[in-house]
């Protein structure tokens, strides 16, 4: 008998044990709250970086960290070649950066303030902490490689960490509330409770696996956004999308977006402008969207407009703006092809060009025209459905 077969351990599938369904697995592990990092490296004069939550400290003598990278990731291959990586631990204000580095793309660093360490590793500005590691060993697990790295430098600053919990970025304390708000909003906009019927708080709470009190608070907040309204007995009903409601929501978006352009476009930094341009290019690169990537397409389009609102540098304003997004409600009514027409993606190059040349009047007009265009499409759907969706 060879030593190999003597020591071979048999696992799961080999033993004929049941394998957990992938969707169920993702949902369950999403309950593990983690911090968020961007793992970066450089290779052959190019910078690489990806959003990573699978990071852990490993030993303190010697100081070691591990990161788990999918073999399909470009950063994975670059770390394998360079043999070094930096772990940038994000602060609570860096949710947008986490989203941006979770996408594929060659120019993720454009518009992102960073410096290069003596080891040549990109260190992002505004992070909570950074560790630089040199790869000691690797191991393979499923689709991932585990890079075990010796820590050669470590630095921390004060601040709040960015947390990731059940698919949502946030501040650790607010992660549960955010998960309840976003899940309940999705439930309402997807009309999981049909119009004119009371929303069963316990059913929503069970579906979201959250406490009913959190769902109740989310409904109170959604009432202030006119997406639900209170009925007798303390419950809530979904509020139908009517022409008036659509007018109000889209008008509020125009007011915020054009107001920000008016006050902040001229003084915006080059980095902010590059950020807007990059998102605009990413949206256009996804056209034509298909049924499969429609959700990502809509999310990216929202990110693009949010980046314009973000020129004001106010998290409150940006999150207020994002709360006016009702794309989900049209999700069931439009086909993927119709979406592209309704979104008016063709307006994007004009908006971006005006933003880049800091042309306030043209940028405002282009934004207004795109939103008016989207609004007209929404109103057609409402009219075709007898005045309510
Ligand atoms: C919150 C969050 C955590 C992630 N964690 C990991 C991770 O631990 N390992 C990994 O390989 N990818 C992770 N990803 C996915 C990568 O960021 C994503 O696949 C990215 O597009 C890879 O980019 P690259 O090909 O340029 O390296 C995560 C994404 C998000 C949003």
CSV table of C-alpha atoms and ligand atoms in Angstrom, one decimal:
chain,number,residue,atom,x,y,z
A,1,UNK,CA,0.0,0.0,0.0
A,2,UNK,CA,1.4,3.4,-0.9
A,3,UNK,CA,1.5,6.2,1.8
A,4,UNK,CA,-1.0,8.1,-0.3
A,5,UNK,CA,-3.8,5.6,-0.2
A,6,UNK,CA,-3.1,5.0,3.5
A,7,UNK,CA,-3.6,8.7,4.4
A,8,UNK,CA,-6.4,9.4,1.9
A,9,UNK,CA,-9.5,10.8,3.5
A,10,UNK,CA,-12.8,10.5,1.7
A,11,UNK,CA,-15.1,13.5,1.8
A,12,UNK,CA,-18.8,14.3,1.1
A,13,UNK,CA,-19.7,13.2,-2.5
A,14,UNK,CA,-17.2,10.4,-2.4
A,15,UNK,CA,-19.0,8.9,0.5
A,16,UNK,CA,-22.3,9.2,-1.2
A,17,UNK,CA,-23.4,11.9,1.2
A,18,UNK,CA,-26.0,14.4,0.1
A,19,UNK,CA,-24.7,17.7,-1.4
A,20,UNK,CA,-26.4,20.9,-0.3
A,21,UNK,CA,-28.2,22.8,-3.0
A,22,UNK,CA,-26.1,25.7,-4.2
A,23,UNK,CA,-28.8,28.4,-3.8
A,24,UNK,CA,-29.6,27.2,-0.3
A,25,UNK,CA,-25.8,27.2,0.5
A,26,UNK,CA,-25.4,30.8,-0.7
A,27,UNK,CA,-28.4,31.9,1.4
A,28,UNK,CA,-27.2,30.2,4.5
A,29,UNK,CA,-23.6,31.4,4.3
A,30,UNK,CA,-24.9,34.9,3.6
A,31,UNK,CA,-25.8,34.9,7.3
A,32,UNK,CA,-22.1,35.2,8.2
A,33,UNK,CA,-21.5,38.9,8.6
A,34,UNK,CA,-18.0,39.9,7.3
A,35,UNK,CA,-15.9,42.9,6.6
A,36,UNK,CA,-15.1,43.7,3.0
A,37,UNK,CA,-11.7,44.1,1.4
A,38,UNK,CA,-10.2,44.8,-2.0
A,39,UNK,CA,-7.3,42.5,-2.8
A,40,UNK,CA,-4.9,44.2,-5.1
A,41,UNK,CA,-1.7,43.3,-6.9
A,42,UNK,CA,0.4,44.5,-9.8
A,43,UNK,CA,2.0,42.4,-12.6
A,44,UNK,CA,3.8,43.5,-15.7
A,45,UNK,CA,3.1,47.2,-15.0
A,46,UNK,CA,-0.7,46.5,-14.7
A,47,UNK,CA,-2.8,46.9,-11.6
A,48,UNK,CA,-5.4,44.3,-10.5
A,49,UNK,CA,-8.0,44.4,-7.8
A,50,UNK,CA,-11.1,42.6,-6.8
A,51,UNK,CA,-13.6,42.8,-3.9
A,52,UNK,CA,-13.1,39.9,-1.5
A,53,UNK,CA,-14.8,38.8,1.7
A,54,UNK,CA,-13.0,35.5,2.0
A,55,UNK,CA,-10.1,36.8,4.0
A,56,UNK,CA,-8.8,35.7,7.3
A,57,UNK,CA,-5.9,36.1,9.6
A,58,UNK,CA,-4.1,32.8,9.9
A,59,UNK,CA,-1.3,32.9,12.4
A,60,UNK,CA,0.5,35.6,14.3
A,61,UNK,CA,3.9,33.8,14.6
A,62,UNK,CA,4.8,34.4,11.8
A,63,UNK,CA,2.1,36.9,10.9
A,64,UNK,CA,0.1,35.3,8.1
A,65,UNK,CA,-3.2,36.1,6.3
A,66,UNK,CA,-5.1,34.0,3.8
A,67,UNK,CA,-7.3,35.1,0.9
A,68,UNK,CA,-9.5,32.9,-1.3
A,69,UNK,CA,-9.7,33.9,-4.9
A,70,UNK,CA,-11.8,32.3,-7.6
A,71,UNK,CA,-9.7,30.9,-10.4
A,72,UNK,CA,-11.9,32.8,-12.9
A,73,UNK,CA,-10.7,36.1,-11.4
A,74,UNK,CA,-8.2,38.2,-13.3
A,75,UNK,CA,-6.7,39.2,-10.0
A,76,UNK,CA,-6.3,35.5,-9.1
A,77,UNK,CA,-4.0,35.0,-12.1
A,78,UNK,CA,-2.1,38.2,-11.4
A,79,UNK,CA,-1.5,37.2,-7.7
A,80,UNK,CA,-0.4,33.7,-8.9
A,81,UNK,CA,2.2,35.4,-11.2
A,82,UNK,CA,3.4,38.2,-8.9
A,83,UNK,CA,3.4,36.2,-5.7
A,84,UNK,CA,2.2,39.1,-3.6
A,85,UNK,CA,-1.0,40.9,-2.7
A,86,UNK,CA,-2.3,43.7,-0.6
A,87,UNK,CA,-5.5,43.4,1.5
A,88,UNK,CA,-7.2,46.8,1.6
A,89,UNK,CA,-9.9,46.7,4.4
A,90,UNK,CA,-12.7,49.0,3.4
A,91,UNK,CA,-14.3,51.7,5.5
A,92,UNK,CA,-18.1,52.1,5.8
A,93,UNK,CA,-18.0,55.0,3.3
A,94,UNK,CA,-16.5,52.7,0.6
A,95,UNK,CA,-19.5,50.6,-0.5
A,96,UNK,CA,-19.4,52.1,-4.0
A,97,UNK,CA,-15.7,51.0,-4.3
A,98,UNK,CA,-16.6,47.5,-3.2
A,99,UNK,CA,-19.3,47.4,-5.9
A,100,UNK,CA,-17.0,48.7,-8.6
A,101,UNK,CA,-14.2,46.3,-7.8
A,102,UNK,CA,-16.7,43.4,-7.8
A,103,UNK,CA,-17.1,43.9,-11.6
A,104,UNK,CA,-14.8,42.8,-14.3
A,105,UNK,CA,-12.8,45.4,-16.2
A,106,UNK,CA,-9.4,46.6,-17.1
A,107,UNK,CA,-9.6,50.1,-15.8
A,108,UNK,CA,-10.9,49.6,-12.2
A,109,UNK,CA,-8.2,52.0,-10.8
A,110,UNK,CA,-9.1,54.9,-13.1
A,111,UNK,CA,-10.4,57.7,-10.9
A,112,UNK,CA,-9.6,55.7,-7.7
A,113,UNK,CA,-7.0,57.4,-5.5
A,114,UNK,CA,-4.2,55.0,-4.6
A,115,UNK,CA,-0.5,54.8,-4.1
A,116,UNK,CA,2.1,52.2,-4.9
A,117,UNK,CA,3.9,50.6,-2.0
A,118,UNK,CA,7.7,49.8,-2.2
A,119,UNK,CA,6.6,46.3,-3.1
A,120,UNK,CA,4.7,47.8,-6.0
A,121,UNK,CA,1.3,46.9,-4.5
A,122,UNK,CA,-1.6,49.3,-5.0
A,123,UNK,CA,-2.9,50.7,-1.7
A,124,UNK,CA,-6.3,52.4,-1.9
A,125,UNK,CA,-6.8,55.7,-0.1
A,126,UNK,CA,-9.5,56.1,2.6
A,127,UNK,CA,-9.4,52.5,3.7
A,128,UNK,CA,-9.5,51.4,7.3
A,129,UNK,CA,-6.4,49.3,7.1
A,130,UNK,CA,-4.0,47.6,4.7
A,131,UNK,CA,-1.8,44.6,4.9
A,132,UNK,CA,0.8,43.6,2.3
A,133,UNK,CA,1.6,39.9,1.9
A,134,UNK,CA,4.0,37.7,0.1
A,135,UNK,CA,2.6,34.3,-1.0
A,136,UNK,CA,4.1,31.5,1.0
A,137,UNK,CA,1.9,28.6,-0.1
A,138,UNK,CA,-1.3,27.9,-2.0
A,139,UNK,CA,-4.0,25.4,-1.7
A,140,UNK,CA,-6.9,24.5,-3.9
A,141,UNK,CA,-10.5,24.3,-2.8
A,142,UNK,CA,-13.4,23.9,-5.3
A,143,UNK,CA,-13.3,26.8,-7.7
A,144,UNK,CA,-10.9,28.8,-5.5
A,145,UNK,CA,-7.2,29.0,-4.7
A,146,UNK,CA,-6.3,29.9,-1.1
A,147,UNK,CA,-3.2,32.1,-1.0
A,148,UNK,CA,-1.4,31.9,2.3
A,149,UNK,CA,0.7,35.0,2.7
A,150,UNK,CA,3.3,36.2,5.0
A,151,UNK,CA,2.5,39.7,6.2
A,152,UNK,CA,5.3,42.2,5.4
A,153,UNK,CA,3.6,45.4,6.3
A,154,UNK,CA,0.4,46.4,8.1
A,155,UNK,CA,-1.2,49.7,8.8
A,156,UNK,CA,-4.5,50.7,10.3
A,157,UNK,CA,-6.5,54.0,10.7
A,158,UNK,CA,-9.5,54.9,12.8
A,159,UNK,CA,-13.0,54.6,11.3
A,160,UNK,CA,-16.0,52.4,10.8
A,161,UNK,CA,-15.7,49.1,8.9
A,162,UNK,CA,-17.8,48.3,5.8
A,163,UNK,CA,-19.9,45.2,6.6
A,164,UNK,CA,-21.4,42.7,4.2
A,165,UNK,CA,-24.4,40.7,5.4
A,166,UNK,CA,-26.9,38.8,3.3
A,167,UNK,CA,-26.0,40.5,0.1
A,168,UNK,CA,-26.1,44.0,1.5
A,169,UNK,CA,-23.3,46.4,2.3
A,170,UNK,CA,-23.6,48.6,5.4
A,171,UNK,CA,-22.5,49.5,8.8
A,172,UNK,CA,-22.6,46.5,11.1
A,173,UNK,CA,-25.3,47.9,13.4
A,174,UNK,CA,-27.6,48.8,10.5
A,175,UNK,CA,-27.0,45.7,8.5
A,176,UNK,CA,-30.2,43.9,9.7
A,177,UNK,CA,-32.3,47.0,9.2
A,178,UNK,CA,-30.9,47.5,5.7
A,179,UNK,CA,-31.5,43.8,4.9
A,180,UNK,CA,-35.1,44.2,6.1
A,181,UNK,CA,-35.7,47.4,4.2
A,182,UNK,CA,-34.3,46.1,0.9
A,183,UNK,CA,-36.0,42.7,1.1
A,184,UNK,CA,-39.3,44.3,2.0
A,185,UNK,CA,-39.0,46.9,-0.8
A,186,UNK,CA,-38.2,44.1,-3.3
A,187,UNK,CA,-41.2,42.1,-2.0
A,188,UNK,CA,-43.5,45.2,-2.5
A,189,UNK,CA,-42.2,46.2,-5.9
A,190,UNK,CA,-42.3,42.7,-7.2
A,191,UNK,CA,-45.9,42.6,-6.1
A,192,UNK,CA,-45.5,39.5,-4.1
A,193,UNK,CA,-48.5,40.8,-2.3
A,194,UNK,CA,-50.9,41.8,-5.1
A,195,UNK,CA,-52.4,45.3,-5.1
A,196,UNK,CA,-55.3,45.9,-2.8
A,197,UNK,CA,-54.3,43.1,-0.4
A,198,UNK,CA,-52.8,43.5,3.0
A,199,UNK,CA,-49.1,42.7,3.3
A,200,UNK,CA,-48.7,39.8,5.7
A,201,UNK,CA,-45.8,40.9,7.9
A,202,UNK,CA,-45.2,37.4,9.2
A,203,UNK,CA,-45.0,36.0,5.7
A,204,UNK,CA,-42.5,38.6,4.6
A,205,UNK,CA,-40.5,38.1,7.8
A,206,UNK,CA,-40.5,34.3,7.2
A,207,UNK,CA,-39.4,34.7,3.6
A,208,UNK,CA,-36.6,37.1,4.6
A,209,UNK,CA,-35.8,35.1,7.8
A,210,UNK,CA,-35.9,38.3,9.8
A,211,UNK,CA,-37.8,39.5,12.8
A,212,UNK,CA,-41.4,40.8,12.0
A,213,UNK,CA,-40.5,44.0,13.9
A,214,UNK,CA,-37.8,44.8,11.4
A,215,UNK,CA,-40.3,44.2,8.5
A,216,UNK,CA,-42.8,46.4,10.2
A,217,UNK,CA,-40.2,49.2,10.5
A,218,UNK,CA,-39.3,48.7,6.9
A,219,UNK,CA,-43.0,49.2,5.9
A,220,UNK,CA,-43.2,52.4,7.9
A,221,UNK,CA,-40.2,53.7,5.9
A,222,UNK,CA,-41.7,52.5,2.6
A,223,UNK,CA,-44.9,54.4,3.5
A,224,UNK,CA,-42.8,57.6,3.5
A,225,UNK,CA,-41.7,56.7,0.0
A,226,UNK,CA,-45.3,56.2,-1.1
A,227,UNK,CA,-44.7,52.6,-2.0
A,228,UNK,CA,-47.1,51.3,0.6
A,229,UNK,CA,-49.9,52.8,2.6
A,230,UNK,CA,-51.4,52.0,6.0
A,231,UNK,CA,-54.9,50.5,6.1
A,232,UNK,CA,-57.3,49.9,9.0
A,233,UNK,CA,-55.9,47.5,11.7
A,234,UNK,CA,-52.3,48.6,11.4
A,235,UNK,CA,-51.4,46.7,8.3
A,236,UNK,CA,-50.2,48.0,4.9
A,237,UNK,CA,-51.1,47.5,1.3
A,238,UNK,CA,-48.9,48.1,-1.8
A,239,UNK,CA,-49.6,51.4,-3.3
A,240,UNK,CA,-50.4,51.1,-7.0
A,241,UNK,CA,-48.1,52.9,-9.4
A,242,UNK,CA,-50.3,55.5,-10.9
A,243,UNK,CA,-49.4,58.3,-13.4
A,244,UNK,CA,-49.3,60.8,-10.5
A,245,UNK,CA,-47.0,58.7,-8.4
A,246,UNK,CA,-44.7,58.1,-11.3
A,247,UNK,CA,-44.7,61.8,-12.0
A,248,UNK,CA,-43.7,62.5,-8.4
A,249,UNK,CA,-41.0,59.9,-8.2
A,250,UNK,CA,-39.3,60.8,-11.4
A,251,UNK,CA,-39.7,64.5,-10.8
A,252,UNK,CA,-37.9,64.1,-7.5
A,253,UNK,CA,-35.1,62.3,-9.3
A,254,UNK,CA,-34.8,65.1,-11.8
A,255,UNK,CA,-34.8,67.7,-9.0
A,256,UNK,CA,-32.0,65.9,-7.1
A,257,UNK,CA,-29.8,65.1,-10.2
A,258,UNK,CA,-30.1,68.5,-11.9
A,259,UNK,CA,-29.7,70.3,-8.5
A,260,UNK,CA,-26.4,68.4,-7.9
A,261,UNK,CA,-25.2,69.2,-11.4
A,262,UNK,CA,-26.0,72.9,-10.9
A,263,UNK,CA,-24.2,73.1,-7.6
A,264,UNK,CA,-21.3,70.6,-7.9
A,265,UNK,CA,-20.4,69.8,-11.5
A,266,UNK,CA,-18.1,72.7,-12.1
A,267,UNK,CA,-16.1,72.0,-8.9
A,268,UNK,CA,-16.1,68.2,-9.4
A,269,UNK,CA,-12.8,66.4,-9.2
A,270,UNK,CA,-11.3,64.6,-12.2
A,271,UNK,CA,-11.6,61.4,-10.3
A,272,UNK,CA,-15.4,61.8,-9.8
A,273,UNK,CA,-15.9,62.6,-13.5
A,274,UNK,CA,-13.8,59.5,-14.5
A,275,UNK,CA,-15.9,57.4,-12.2
A,276,UNK,CA,-19.1,58.6,-13.9
A,277,UNK,CA,-17.6,58.0,-17.3
A,278,UNK,CA,-16.5,54.5,-16.4
A,279,UNK,CA,-19.9,53.5,-15.1
A,280,UNK,CA,-21.5,55.0,-18.3
A,281,UNK,CA,-19.2,52.9,-20.4
A,282,UNK,CA,-20.1,49.8,-18.4
A,283,UNK,CA,-23.8,50.4,-18.8
A,284,UNK,CA,-23.4,50.8,-22.6
A,285,UNK,CA,-21.2,47.7,-22.8
A,286,UNK,CA,-24.1,45.7,-21.4
A,287,UNK,CA,-26.5,46.7,-24.2
A,288,UNK,CA,-28.2,44.7,-25.5
A,289,UNK,CA,-29.2,43.4,-22.1
A,290,UNK,CA,-30.7,39.9,-22.0
A,291,UNK,CA,-33.2,38.4,-19.5
A,292,UNK,CA,-30.1,36.9,-17.7
A,293,UNK,CA,-28.2,40.1,-17.0
A,294,UNK,CA,-31.2,42.5,-16.8
A,295,UNK,CA,-30.9,42.9,-13.1
A,296,UNK,CA,-27.2,43.8,-13.3
A,297,UNK,CA,-28.0,46.2,-16.2
A,298,UNK,CA,-30.6,48.0,-14.1
A,299,UNK,CA,-28.3,48.1,-11.1
A,300,UNK,CA,-25.5,49.5,-13.1
A,301,UNK,CA,-27.7,52.2,-14.7
A,302,UNK,CA,-28.7,53.2,-11.1
A,303,UNK,CA,-25.1,53.3,-10.1
A,304,UNK,CA,-24.3,55.6,-13.0
A,305,UNK,CA,-27.0,58.1,-12.0
A,306,UNK,CA,-26.0,57.7,-8.4
A,307,UNK,CA,-22.4,58.6,-9.3
A,308,UNK,CA,-23.7,61.9,-10.7
A,309,UNK,CA,-25.6,62.6,-7.5
A,310,UNK,CA,-22.5,61.5,-5.5
A,311,UNK,CA,-20.7,64.6,-7.0
A,312,UNK,CA,-22.3,66.3,-4.0
A,313,UNK,CA,-20.4,64.1,-1.6
A,314,UNK,CA,-23.5,63.5,0.5
A,315,UNK,CA,-24.3,59.9,1.5
A,316,UNK,CA,-27.7,61.0,2.6
A,317,UNK,CA,-28.5,62.6,-0.7
A,318,UNK,CA,-27.2,59.6,-2.7
A,319,UNK,CA,-29.2,57.1,-0.6
A,320,UNK,CA,-32.3,59.3,-0.8
A,321,UNK,CA,-31.9,59.3,-4.6
A,322,UNK,CA,-31.4,55.5,-4.7
A,323,UNK,CA,-34.6,55.1,-2.7
A,324,UNK,CA,-36.5,56.8,-5.6
A,325,UNK,CA,-35.6,53.9,-7.9
A,326,UNK,CA,-38.7,51.9,-8.8
A,327,UNK,CA,-37.3,50.0,-11.8
A,328,UNK,CA,-38.2,46.7,-10.1
A,329,UNK,CA,-41.9,47.4,-10.5
A,330,UNK,CA,-41.5,47.5,-14.3
A,331,UNK,CA,-39.4,44.4,-14.3
A,332,UNK,CA,-42.3,42.0,-14.8
A,333,UNK,CA,-44.0,44.2,-17.4
A,334,UNK,CA,-41.2,44.8,-19.8
A,335,UNK,CA,-39.3,42.3,-21.9
A,336,UNK,CA,-35.5,42.7,-21.9
A,337,UNK,CA,-35.5,44.4,-25.3
A,338,UNK,CA,-38.3,46.8,-24.3
A,339,UNK,CA,-36.2,47.7,-21.3
A,340,UNK,CA,-33.4,49.0,-23.4
A,341,UNK,CA,-35.8,51.3,-25.2
A,342,UNK,CA,-37.4,52.4,-22.0
A,343,UNK,CA,-34.2,53.1,-20.2
A,344,UNK,CA,-33.1,55.4,-23.0
A,345,UNK,CA,-29.5,54.1,-22.8
A,346,UNK,CA,-28.9,56.2,-25.9
A,347,UNK,CA,-29.0,59.3,-23.8
A,348,UNK,CA,-26.0,58.2,-21.8
A,349,UNK,CA,-23.2,59.3,-24.1
A,350,UNK,CA,-24.7,62.8,-24.2
A,351,UNK,CA,-25.0,63.0,-20.5
A,352,UNK,CA,-21.4,61.7,-20.0
A,353,UNK,CA,-20.0,64.1,-22.6
A,354,UNK,CA,-21.6,67.1,-20.9
A,355,UNK,CA,-20.4,65.9,-17.5
A,356,UNK,CA,-16.9,65.5,-18.8
A,357,UNK,CA,-16.8,69.0,-20.3
A,358,UNK,CA,-18.5,70.3,-17.1
A,359,UNK,CA,-21.2,71.8,-19.2
A,360,UNK,CA,-23.9,72.4,-16.6
A,361,UNK,CA,-26.8,73.4,-18.8
A,362,UNK,CA,-26.3,70.6,-21.4
A,363,UNK,CA,-25.9,68.0,-18.6
A,364,UNK,CA,-29.1,69.1,-16.9
A,365,UNK,CA,-31.0,69.1,-20.2
A,366,UNK,CA,-29.8,65.6,-21.1
A,367,UNK,CA,-30.6,64.2,-17.7
A,368,UNK,CA,-34.1,65.8,-17.8
A,369,UNK,CA,-34.7,64.4,-21.3
A,370,UNK,CA,-33.6,60.8,-20.3
A,371,UNK,CA,-35.8,60.8,-17.2
A,372,UNK,CA,-38.8,62.3,-19.2
A,373,UNK,CA,-38.3,59.6,-21.8
A,374,UNK,CA,-38.3,56.8,-19.1
A,375,UNK,CA,-41.3,58.4,-17.5
A,376,UNK,CA,-43.3,58.5,-20.8
A,377,UNK,CA,-42.6,54.7,-21.2
A,378,UNK,CA,-43.7,54.0,-17.6
A,379,UNK,CA,-46.9,56.0,-18.2
A,380,UNK,CA,-47.7,54.0,-21.3
A,381,UNK,CA,-47.4,50.8,-19.3
A,382,UNK,CA,-49.7,52.2,-16.7
A,383,UNK,CA,-52.2,53.3,-19.3
A,384,UNK,CA,-52.2,49.9,-21.0
A,385,UNK,CA,-52.9,48.3,-17.6
A,386,UNK,CA,-55.9,50.4,-16.9
A,387,UNK,CA,-54.2,53.1,-14.8
A,388,UNK,CA,-52.5,51.1,-12.1
A,389,UNK,CA,-49.6,48.7,-12.0
B,1,LIG,C1,-19.1,41.3,-1.2
B,1,LIG,C2,-18.3,40.6,-2.2
B,1,LIG,C3,-17.4,39.6,-1.8
B,1,LIG,C4,-16.7,38.9,-2.7
B,1,LIG,N1,-15.7,38.0,-2.2
B,1,LIG,C5,-15.0,37.3,-3.1
B,1,LIG,C6,-14.0,36.4,-2.6
B,1,LIG,O1,-13.8,36.2,-1.4
B,1,LIG,N2,-13.2,35.8,-3.6
B,1,LIG,C7,-13.4,36.0,-4.9
B,1,LIG,O2,-12.7,35.3,-5.7
B,1,LIG,N3,-14.4,36.8,-5.4
B,1,LIG,C8,-15.1,37.5,-4.5
B,1,LIG,N4,-16.1,38.3,-5.0
B,1,LIG,C9,-16.4,38.4,-6.5
B,1,LIG,C10,-15.3,39.2,-7.2
B,1,LIG,O3,-15.2,40.5,-6.7
B,1,LIG,C11,-15.7,39.3,-8.7
B,1,LIG,O4,-15.8,38.0,-9.3
B,1,LIG,C12,-14.8,40.2,-9.6
B,1,LIG,O5,-15.5,40.5,-10.8
B,1,LIG,C13,-13.5,39.6,-10.0
B,1,LIG,O6,-12.8,40.6,-10.7
B,1,LIG,P1,-11.4,40.3,-11.5
B,1,LIG,O7,-11.7,39.2,-12.5
B,1,LIG,O8,-11.0,41.6,-12.1
B,1,LIG,O9,-10.4,39.8,-10.5
B,1,LIG,C14,-16.9,39.1,-4.1
B,1,LIG,C15,-17.8,40.0,-4.5
B,1,LIG,C16,-18.5,40.8,-3.6
B,1,LIG,C17,-19.5,41.8,-4.0
